[in-house]
XYZ file of C-alpha atoms in Angstrom:
629
model
C 163.551 91.957 140.842
C 166.709 90.193 142.037
C 169.880 89.884 139.945
C 169.516 86.120 139.414
C 166.075 86.448 137.835
C 167.269 89.296 135.620
C 170.123 87.104 134.450
C 167.694 84.290 133.721
C 165.504 86.596 131.648
C 168.539 87.855 129.763
C 169.605 84.243 129.165
C 166.161 83.409 127.776
C 166.333 86.375 125.426
C 169.830 85.317 124.346
C 168.556 81.853 123.404
C 165.600 83.278 121.506
C 167.834 85.692 119.599
C 170.210 82.866 118.747
C 167.275 80.809 117.501
C 166.070 83.670 115.344
C 169.452 84.313 113.801
C 170.839 80.818 113.428
C 167.996 79.611 111.269
C 165.435 81.222 109.058
C 161.775 82.067 108.801
C 160.652 78.716 110.177
C 163.477 78.133 112.645
C 162.288 77.682 116.210
C 164.664 75.539 118.305
C 163.512 74.412 121.726
C 164.259 76.550 124.786
C 164.211 73.529 127.082
C 167.051 74.133 129.557
C 167.463 77.577 127.980
C 169.864 76.308 125.311
C 169.154 74.054 122.358
C 171.810 71.657 121.139
C 174.319 73.682 119.102
C 175.823 70.700 117.287
C 173.136 70.696 114.611
C 173.428 69.204 111.157
C 173.452 72.586 109.473
C 176.983 73.247 110.720
C 178.268 70.380 108.568
C 180.130 71.381 105.417
C 178.067 69.435 102.921
C 177.077 69.991 99.315
C 173.810 71.890 99.246
C 172.160 70.010 96.404
C 173.685 66.548 96.451
C 170.573 64.447 96.003
C 170.331 62.416 92.797
C 166.807 61.282 91.970
C 165.768 58.861 89.247
C 162.189 57.725 88.682
C 161.138 59.528 91.830
C 163.613 57.691 94.083
C 166.907 58.728 95.620
C 169.841 56.916 94.033
C 171.834 55.005 96.668
C 175.138 56.662 97.434
C 173.994 59.983 96.003
C 174.293 61.801 99.311
C 170.530 62.117 99.806
C 169.160 63.899 101.672
C 170.993 67.081 100.757
C 172.433 69.466 103.320
C 169.499 71.762 102.610
C 167.117 68.898 103.363
C 169.020 67.949 106.503
C 168.770 71.512 107.767
C 165.023 71.492 107.168
C 164.723 68.117 108.895
C 166.565 69.491 111.915
C 164.249 72.479 112.159
C 161.268 70.149 111.898
C 162.696 67.934 114.636
C 163.276 70.838 116.999
C 159.816 72.165 116.260
C 158.301 68.901 117.408
C 156.575 68.688 114.014
C 152.939 69.859 114.173
C 151.904 68.431 117.516
C 152.689 71.614 119.431
C 151.268 74.006 116.868
C 147.670 75.168 116.883
C 146.144 73.789 113.636
C 145.862 76.358 110.887
C 142.310 77.109 109.802
C 142.419 76.842 106.011
C 139.945 78.972 104.034
C 137.496 76.939 101.949
C 138.750 76.119 98.485
C 142.420 76.289 99.401
C 144.373 74.953 96.442
C 146.898 73.303 98.752
C 144.287 70.858 99.990
C 142.802 70.288 96.576
C 146.019 69.628 94.706
C 144.644 66.476 93.071
C 142.395 68.666 90.920
C 145.246 70.295 89.005
C 142.919 72.149 86.663
C 142.091 74.574 89.511
C 145.674 75.479 90.286
C 147.613 78.607 89.381
C 150.500 78.821 86.924
C 153.139 77.510 89.333
C 151.056 75.114 91.387
C 149.568 73.231 88.463
C 153.037 71.958 87.546
C 154.327 71.464 91.087
C 151.335 69.523 92.404
C 150.875 67.540 89.212
C 154.394 66.161 89.588
C 153.875 65.554 93.300
C 150.762 63.576 92.462
C 152.468 61.629 89.672
C 155.290 60.496 91.957
C 152.995 59.528 94.832
C 154.480 62.088 97.204
C 152.462 63.906 99.847
C 153.009 67.650 100.197
C 153.503 69.294 103.556
C 150.629 71.027 105.274
C 150.000 74.665 104.549
C 152.136 77.030 106.604
C 150.525 78.619 109.632
C 149.751 82.322 109.465
C 152.639 83.119 111.824
C 155.014 80.949 109.830
C 153.959 82.598 106.580
C 154.062 86.144 107.967
C 157.657 85.815 109.122
C 158.770 83.900 106.021
C 157.387 86.257 103.408
C 158.476 89.358 105.310
C 162.063 88.112 105.474
C 162.069 86.862 101.897
C 160.664 90.052 100.371
C 162.144 92.715 102.652
C 164.854 91.083 104.777
C 163.070 92.175 107.962
C 161.122 90.286 110.600
C 157.580 91.561 111.217
C 157.048 93.749 114.260
C 154.851 92.194 116.980
C 152.076 94.699 116.282
C 152.057 93.906 112.557
C 152.179 90.193 113.252
C 149.258 90.315 115.689
C 147.210 92.388 113.245
C 147.907 89.824 110.538
C 146.941 86.905 112.786
C 143.689 88.637 113.772
C 142.707 89.493 110.186
C 139.786 87.185 109.196
C 140.053 87.983 105.473
C 140.726 85.102 103.077
C 142.829 87.588 101.058
C 145.067 88.667 103.905
C 148.139 86.836 102.622
C 147.839 88.384 99.177
C 147.206 91.798 100.737
C 150.252 91.473 102.996
C 152.376 90.534 99.999
C 151.302 93.739 98.229
C 152.125 95.750 101.344
C 155.627 94.286 101.398
C 156.177 94.845 97.679
C 155.310 98.536 98.140
C 157.696 98.925 101.063
C 161.014 100.767 100.852
C 162.430 97.758 102.689
C 161.711 95.690 99.563
C 164.001 98.069 97.681
C 166.686 97.647 100.375
C 166.582 93.859 100.150
C 166.663 93.607 96.379
C 169.318 96.268 95.989
C 171.406 93.974 98.200
C 170.437 90.914 96.120
C 171.386 92.506 92.809
C 174.486 94.052 94.367
C 175.580 90.463 95.029
C 174.586 89.284 91.554
C 176.376 92.183 89.828
C 179.376 91.885 92.214
C 179.290 95.530 93.209
C 182.294 96.027 95.467
C 185.010 98.641 95.848
C 187.935 96.356 95.105
C 188.288 92.889 93.660
C 191.258 90.700 92.828
C 191.807 92.639 89.615
C 190.720 96.288 89.790
C 189.147 98.822 92.190
C 185.856 100.591 91.567
C 186.477 102.649 94.730
C 183.734 103.614 97.147
C 182.470 106.352 94.825
C 181.880 103.835 92.034
C 180.150 101.424 94.422
C 177.818 104.179 95.582
C 176.992 105.198 92.002
C 176.241 101.574 91.064
C 174.195 101.129 94.263
C 172.221 104.283 93.496
C 171.547 103.124 89.926
C 170.310 99.719 91.102
C 168.182 101.198 93.865
C 166.600 103.782 91.556
C 165.840 101.102 88.962
C 164.109 98.895 91.532
C 162.225 101.820 93.060
C 160.841 102.608 89.609
C 160.139 98.899 89.011
C 162.097 99.208 85.773
C 161.560 96.201 83.460
C 164.425 93.804 83.996
C 165.275 93.511 80.309
C 165.718 97.283 80.252
C 168.067 97.109 83.251
C 170.124 94.430 81.493
C 170.383 96.447 78.286
C 171.432 99.554 80.194
C 174.164 97.668 82.040
C 175.524 95.963 78.924
C 175.506 99.094 76.746
C 176.488 101.796 79.271
C 178.869 104.389 77.844
C 180.390 107.390 79.586
C 183.462 109.053 81.038
C 182.783 108.972 84.789
C 181.884 105.812 86.701
C 181.476 107.935 89.850
C 178.477 109.786 88.427
C 177.027 107.219 85.997
C 176.447 104.121 88.066
C 175.575 101.693 85.294
C 179.112 101.993 83.873
C 180.365 99.986 86.825
C 178.910 96.714 85.580
C 181.203 96.607 82.524
C 184.050 97.965 84.666
C 183.755 94.842 86.832
C 184.992 92.765 83.898
C 188.374 94.496 83.705
C 191.307 92.151 84.349
C 194.990 92.986 84.544
C 198.196 91.353 83.422
C 197.241 90.609 79.851
C 196.063 91.905 76.495
C 192.748 93.663 75.953
C 191.176 90.393 74.755
C 191.357 89.154 78.359
C 189.101 92.058 79.352
C 186.608 91.415 76.557
C 186.509 87.726 77.467
C 185.852 88.426 81.144
C 183.170 90.985 80.332
C 181.554 88.365 78.090
C 181.684 85.767 80.867
C 180.082 88.219 83.298
C 177.230 88.942 80.875
C 176.482 85.316 80.020
C 176.662 84.169 83.637
C 174.629 87.062 85.077
C 171.936 87.331 82.421
C 171.848 83.869 80.828
C 172.930 81.629 83.690
C 175.595 80.051 81.446
C 178.987 80.216 83.149
C 180.630 77.568 80.961
C 181.524 80.275 78.443
C 184.420 80.921 80.825
C 185.793 77.464 79.961
C 185.156 77.854 76.248
C 187.094 81.118 76.019
C 190.188 79.132 76.997
C 189.691 75.896 75.039
C 187.230 73.799 73.069
C 184.565 72.096 75.133
C 185.436 68.600 73.945
C 187.586 66.834 76.505
C 186.774 69.379 79.201
C 182.983 69.657 79.464
C 182.111 66.121 78.316
C 180.383 65.153 81.572
C 179.166 68.634 82.526
C 177.383 70.091 79.509
C 175.954 68.435 76.416
C 175.951 71.820 74.714
C 179.383 72.782 75.968
C 181.196 69.623 74.930
C 180.431 70.268 71.250
C 181.159 74.018 71.313
C 184.522 75.414 70.216
C 186.727 78.241 71.356
C 186.379 79.782 67.895
C 182.607 80.020 68.436
C 183.113 81.568 71.874
C 185.419 84.184 70.361
C 182.513 85.194 68.131
C 180.523 86.018 71.254
C 183.419 87.918 72.825
C 183.800 89.880 69.587
C 180.674 91.859 70.555
C 182.949 93.587 73.121
C 185.847 94.094 70.692
C 185.056 97.781 70.124
C 184.817 98.487 73.855
C 187.547 100.357 75.691
C 187.448 100.416 79.501
C 190.120 102.514 81.176
C 190.787 104.446 84.369
C 191.238 108.232 84.518
C 193.277 109.387 87.552
C 191.631 111.943 89.801
C 195.044 113.549 90.188
C 197.774 113.006 87.645
C 200.268 110.474 88.949
C 197.930 109.015 91.603
C 196.397 105.550 91.437
C 192.850 106.447 92.428
C 190.504 107.379 89.619
C 187.173 106.841 87.931
C 186.473 104.667 84.929
C 185.517 105.478 81.369
C 183.702 103.057 79.057
C 183.401 103.745 75.353
C 183.301 102.046 71.957
C 186.449 103.525 70.481
C 188.143 100.495 68.939
C 187.331 99.840 65.267
C 188.506 96.283 64.481
C 186.953 92.936 65.295
C 188.377 90.455 67.813
C 192.063 89.865 66.866
C 193.721 86.472 67.289
C 197.209 87.746 68.024
C 198.090 87.081 71.686
C 200.849 84.933 73.165
C 200.549 85.949 76.834
C 197.989 86.938 79.435
C 195.398 85.216 81.578
C 194.223 82.810 78.858
C 196.022 80.570 76.357
C 197.447 82.117 73.195
C 195.015 83.266 70.545
C 195.965 82.395 66.981
C 193.951 81.748 63.808
C 193.700 78.332 62.223
C 195.797 77.818 59.106
C 194.400 79.923 56.307
C 191.715 81.471 58.531
C 191.202 85.153 59.264
C 193.098 86.712 62.155
C 189.963 88.693 63.066
C 186.760 87.188 64.496
C 183.492 88.990 63.758
C 180.601 89.041 66.256
C 178.225 86.095 66.060
C 175.832 85.058 68.804
C 176.698 81.697 70.270
C 173.170 80.283 70.454
C 171.355 81.346 67.309
C 174.102 82.556 64.921
C 172.643 86.086 64.726
C 174.945 89.042 64.014
C 174.817 92.812 64.479
C 172.815 94.708 61.902
C 174.881 96.788 59.443
C 176.238 99.835 61.270
C 174.809 98.718 64.646
C 176.878 99.303 67.773
C 178.250 95.924 68.827
C 177.258 96.139 72.485
C 173.813 97.432 71.581
C 173.439 94.404 69.308
C 174.619 92.090 72.102
C 172.209 93.594 74.638
C 169.330 93.351 72.174
C 170.150 89.727 71.356
C 170.732 88.638 74.960
C 167.486 90.133 76.288
C 165.421 88.760 73.390
C 166.881 85.282 73.921
C 164.362 83.068 75.740
C 167.238 81.940 77.944
C 167.397 85.440 79.452
C 163.880 85.057 80.866
C 164.523 81.443 81.827
C 167.699 82.318 83.742
C 166.068 85.249 85.552
C 163.111 83.114 86.602
C 165.498 80.441 87.849
C 167.581 82.898 89.888
C 164.386 84.092 91.577
C 163.132 80.538 92.090
C 166.400 79.470 93.686
C 166.217 82.366 96.121
C 162.608 81.849 97.202
C 162.577 78.044 97.227
C 166.118 77.312 98.373
C 167.105 75.431 95.233
C 166.648 76.258 91.573
C 164.633 74.472 88.949
C 168.148 74.236 87.515
C 170.933 74.042 90.096
C 173.498 75.532 90.241
C 171.646 78.458 88.742
C 174.577 79.692 86.637
C 175.312 76.344 84.970
C 172.500 75.939 82.475
C 173.042 73.414 79.700
C 171.184 74.856 76.668
C 170.955 71.404 75.037
C 169.002 69.878 77.924
C 166.169 72.339 78.535
C 163.431 71.633 75.985
C 160.845 69.090 77.225
C 159.658 68.646 73.617
C 163.173 67.809 72.442
C 164.822 65.761 75.200
C 168.548 64.984 74.981
C 169.861 61.573 73.898
C 170.700 58.917 76.479
C 172.364 58.914 78.914
C 171.689 62.644 79.262
C 168.470 63.778 80.931
C 166.552 67.035 80.966
C 168.313 69.421 83.311
C 165.399 71.237 85.036
C 163.451 69.407 87.713
C 160.271 70.872 86.159
C 161.074 71.779 82.530
C 157.477 72.583 81.570
C 157.109 74.900 84.566
C 160.375 76.674 83.815
C 159.310 77.246 80.224
C 155.816 78.424 81.142
C 156.991 80.765 83.899
C 159.685 82.254 81.670
C 157.117 82.899 78.934
C 154.745 84.497 81.432
C 157.604 86.707 82.674
C 158.115 87.876 79.090
C 154.387 88.409 78.594
C 154.340 90.572 81.729
C 157.125 92.800 80.393
C 159.925 91.420 82.572
C 158.306 92.793 85.730
C 160.306 91.524 88.732
C 157.517 92.351 91.180
C 155.069 90.410 89.028
C 157.394 87.406 89.129
C 157.856 87.588 92.902
C 154.122 88.013 93.354
C 153.457 84.797 91.420
C 155.971 82.882 93.494
C 155.025 83.983 97.015
C 151.273 83.773 96.331
C 151.616 80.171 95.184
C 150.548 77.332 97.438
C 153.850 75.555 96.866
C 155.776 78.494 98.354
C 153.308 78.611 101.247
C 153.813 74.970 102.244
C 155.197 74.408 105.723
C 158.771 73.322 106.337
C 157.435 71.100 109.127
C 156.925 67.467 108.215
C 156.622 64.262 110.179
C 160.190 62.906 109.948
C 158.903 59.340 109.958
C 156.952 60.010 106.762
C 159.223 62.371 104.816
C 161.139 60.873 101.876
C 164.359 62.632 100.898
C 163.695 61.708 97.277
C 160.872 64.269 97.328
C 163.286 67.187 97.753
C 163.392 68.096 94.014
C 159.575 68.045 93.949
C 159.292 71.065 96.290
C 156.842 69.091 98.416
C 157.810 71.120 101.476
C 159.390 74.517 102.072
C 163.122 74.428 102.671
C 164.524 76.610 105.431
C 167.287 79.086 104.759
C 169.679 80.686 107.191
C 169.274 84.423 107.463
C 171.759 86.552 105.575
C 174.311 88.341 107.754
C 172.488 91.622 107.185
C 169.148 90.030 108.123
C 170.658 88.681 111.343
C 171.939 92.143 112.248
C 168.679 93.917 111.452
C 166.538 91.270 113.157
C 168.576 91.673 116.335
C 168.109 95.429 116.249
C 164.397 95.237 115.417
C 163.557 92.616 118.016
C 165.483 94.243 120.881
C 164.709 97.840 119.828
C 168.324 98.871 120.347
C 169.413 100.565 117.139
C 172.944 101.463 116.083
C 173.814 104.390 113.829
C 176.478 103.969 111.165
C 178.321 106.402 108.958
C 179.499 104.750 105.752
C 182.212 106.809 104.023
C 180.968 108.351 100.749
C 177.607 106.602 101.197
C 176.295 108.412 104.288
C 174.374 107.418 107.412
C 172.163 104.416 108.012
C 170.945 102.213 110.846
C 170.327 99.025 108.861
C 172.814 96.520 107.488
C 170.444 95.800 104.591
C 171.266 99.308 103.347
C 175.044 98.815 103.368
C 176.344 99.431 99.827
C 178.810 96.525 99.948
C 180.288 94.032 102.429
C 183.890 95.277 102.292
C 184.749 97.573 105.183
C 181.176 98.125 106.371
C 179.955 99.345 108.760
C 182.255 102.166 109.783
C 182.181 105.440 111.643
C 181.353 104.337 115.194
C 183.230 102.794 118.063
C 183.477 99.046 117.626
C 182.872 99.055 113.862
C 185.549 96.418 113.317
C 183.827 94.138 115.823
C 180.500 94.485 114.013
C 182.245 93.792 110.720
C 183.578 90.567 112.227
C 180.106 89.680 113.496
C 178.618 90.118 110.021
C 181.499 88.288 108.357
C 180.951 85.269 110.617
C 177.613 84.853 108.842
C 179.482 84.560 105.535
C 178.316 87.640 103.679
C 181.308 87.245 101.337
C 183.085 89.975 99.389
C 181.261 89.902 96.016
C 184.402 88.695 94.280
C 186.237 85.467 95.078
C 184.253 84.802 98.275
C 180.530 84.521 97.464
C 177.754 84.802 100.021
C 177.139 81.414 101.640
C 174.450 80.042 103.941
C 176.626 77.472 105.704
C 176.597 77.291 109.462
C 179.748 77.611 111.535
C 181.039 77.480 115.071
C 181.967 81.160 114.849
C 178.294 81.991 114.301
C 177.289 80.082 117.431
C 180.024 81.797 119.420
C 179.011 85.202 118.065
C 175.424 84.652 119.144
C 176.546 83.757 122.654
C 179.426 86.141 123.302
C 179.683 88.982 120.805
C 179.365 92.502 122.166
C 176.622 93.200 119.619
C 174.545 90.586 121.471
C 175.662 91.325 125.003
C 174.776 95.030 124.819
C 171.192 93.952 124.137
C 171.038 91.745 127.234
C 171.483 94.503 129.806
C 168.661 95.071 132.266
C 169.861 98.659 132.702
C 169.717 99.393 128.989
C 167.502 101.958 127.233
C 163.993 102.272 128.670
C 162.523 101.501 125.235
C 164.491 98.269 124.772
C 162.663 94.956 124.612
C 164.228 93.626 127.798
C 163.725 96.695 129.973
C 160.124 97.242 128.807
C 159.182 93.665 129.678
C 161.024 93.200 132.972
C 158.098 94.516 135.106
C 155.589 92.108 133.522
C 154.396 88.829 134.939
C 156.403 85.853 133.705
C 153.594 84.620 131.441
C 153.296 87.938 129.593
C 157.065 88.456 129.538
C 157.735 85.109 127.845
C 154.935 85.657 125.329
C 156.222 89.113 124.391
C 159.773 87.867 123.920
C 158.599 85.093 121.593
C 156.467 87.480 119.556
C 159.273 90.022 119.212
C 162.043 87.583 118.362
C 160.465 84.480 116.800
C 157.286 86.065 115.401
C 154.946 83.587 117.074
C 153.400 82.585 120.376
C 155.274 80.047 122.494
C 153.817 76.565 122.752
C 152.585 75.489 126.158
C 155.681 73.328 126.664
C 158.007 76.184 125.715
C 156.213 78.610 127.989
C 156.345 76.207 130.945
C 160.055 75.519 130.354
C 160.876 79.221 130.111
C 158.841 80.192 133.194
C 160.432 77.376 135.196
C 163.839 78.844 134.443
C 162.688 82.305 135.506
C 161.452 81.217 138.926
């Protein structure tokens, strides 16, 4: 085979890899001319959820469609909608095609399709088997399906094959990898933040705790209680201590630490981040347009919540006397309630009202409950938080936002407790906050009834017909006002770690990494944190830059983002991590070398299956073969 043809084949593979990594499960840009237009709408820096809908219609000037919708529209455009796709054979009785009869639908679908019907919207078609196989594999495990597994799934005639595949993925160790990464982000497990260091040893201990909890399918309320109440003298050996450690702030009195630990707990486990505002000032005048609940809540009330941490002491023990590095101890050694006696620090001064006590006793912010006599304050807080219905509601919403692209409440950490009850709607001009308040309530209650089982919750979501809708939709018929109805599946860009692992899996060229303290791994989805990983091989810094271009963040002041960027496009075209996988003289087992001897027809098909998890359309195959001639 001459050099020019080899270069053409490598160029085709480069385009397919870029397509796989730039978009998500359903992303399949055209290979016409070997390079799709890079100036796509997803590179724009736009608000993700900017659509305002009233009475089922987008409000003019609201920014509709959202950036998330625009990205999905672009994928649909490049797919050529459904005209190039072999029609999916739908098993008899599919709920997707019988959504008008809402009495036959499952827990999630009965609410989703009822609202779709009420607004006169038309849901997307059901996803194809290939579309679903790639989507659910990435969403549950962070890995693309291998060609062999994909072909076996496509050939399976069983009407239960999707449900069976879901169970296979939930049992996989790769599921543990993916969700250890997810909760590592949520719990902000990193070795150093803007305030304090956990050090790599603390990160590993926290990672190991999270991974072991998920492997055991520990009930999520139990995980939350363990993280809130953890006590011990060595954060390097007791991983759960590191959650409370993450709330340590410097430069102020101990009340600053208690306040930040309180904010972390309410944001992580209740989805209510506005407590951060209230621990500085009353809500009135600050939250008036943001939170109906928050605008009538006072700083004094927020102090009552922070008082649950007022017995907690979090301090560092040096490994060697006089050195900075050390592990952390967390204990309940203080004996007084929250004192109002500060004039400096990270928050405004704390002083009692005239004639009021200078100490604030614990009192829960949402139902006025207090610790039982003699009860450990943090134990009381953990018990109260996890028995609060909002705990289940927030957890369900975090999961929903991940799997559907947007939450039933968005942003997912800005719940307004006064605007959630469909039986007690807020006064005008306020509206209910969730897009589907009855669904959110029902799913949260079912999560409680099923003992806070995260796998149960994921199983309900990915088995639903609404999750299995296609992202493809005739652009002439789609209405951006339908976005909050979940009438189609939104695309999501792959996480940085998913991009890395997909490139290794599809090309069968695998790197080996040695992460200090953590050990060896081949997969980015097993990295314990984003800071300074990977390491231990030649070119580690370059791979770090590659991953960072996909905005993996630092789990502190730079959260993970799914924006597009020019640096991502450049990385997919020029980075050494890509170029080493384009060599025709590479390993004999690599995707490119194994397929070079094949006829063009088989070569193109195999590349599509390995990289995009589907067969090429006739037009794509003809375009690719023409460029290989």
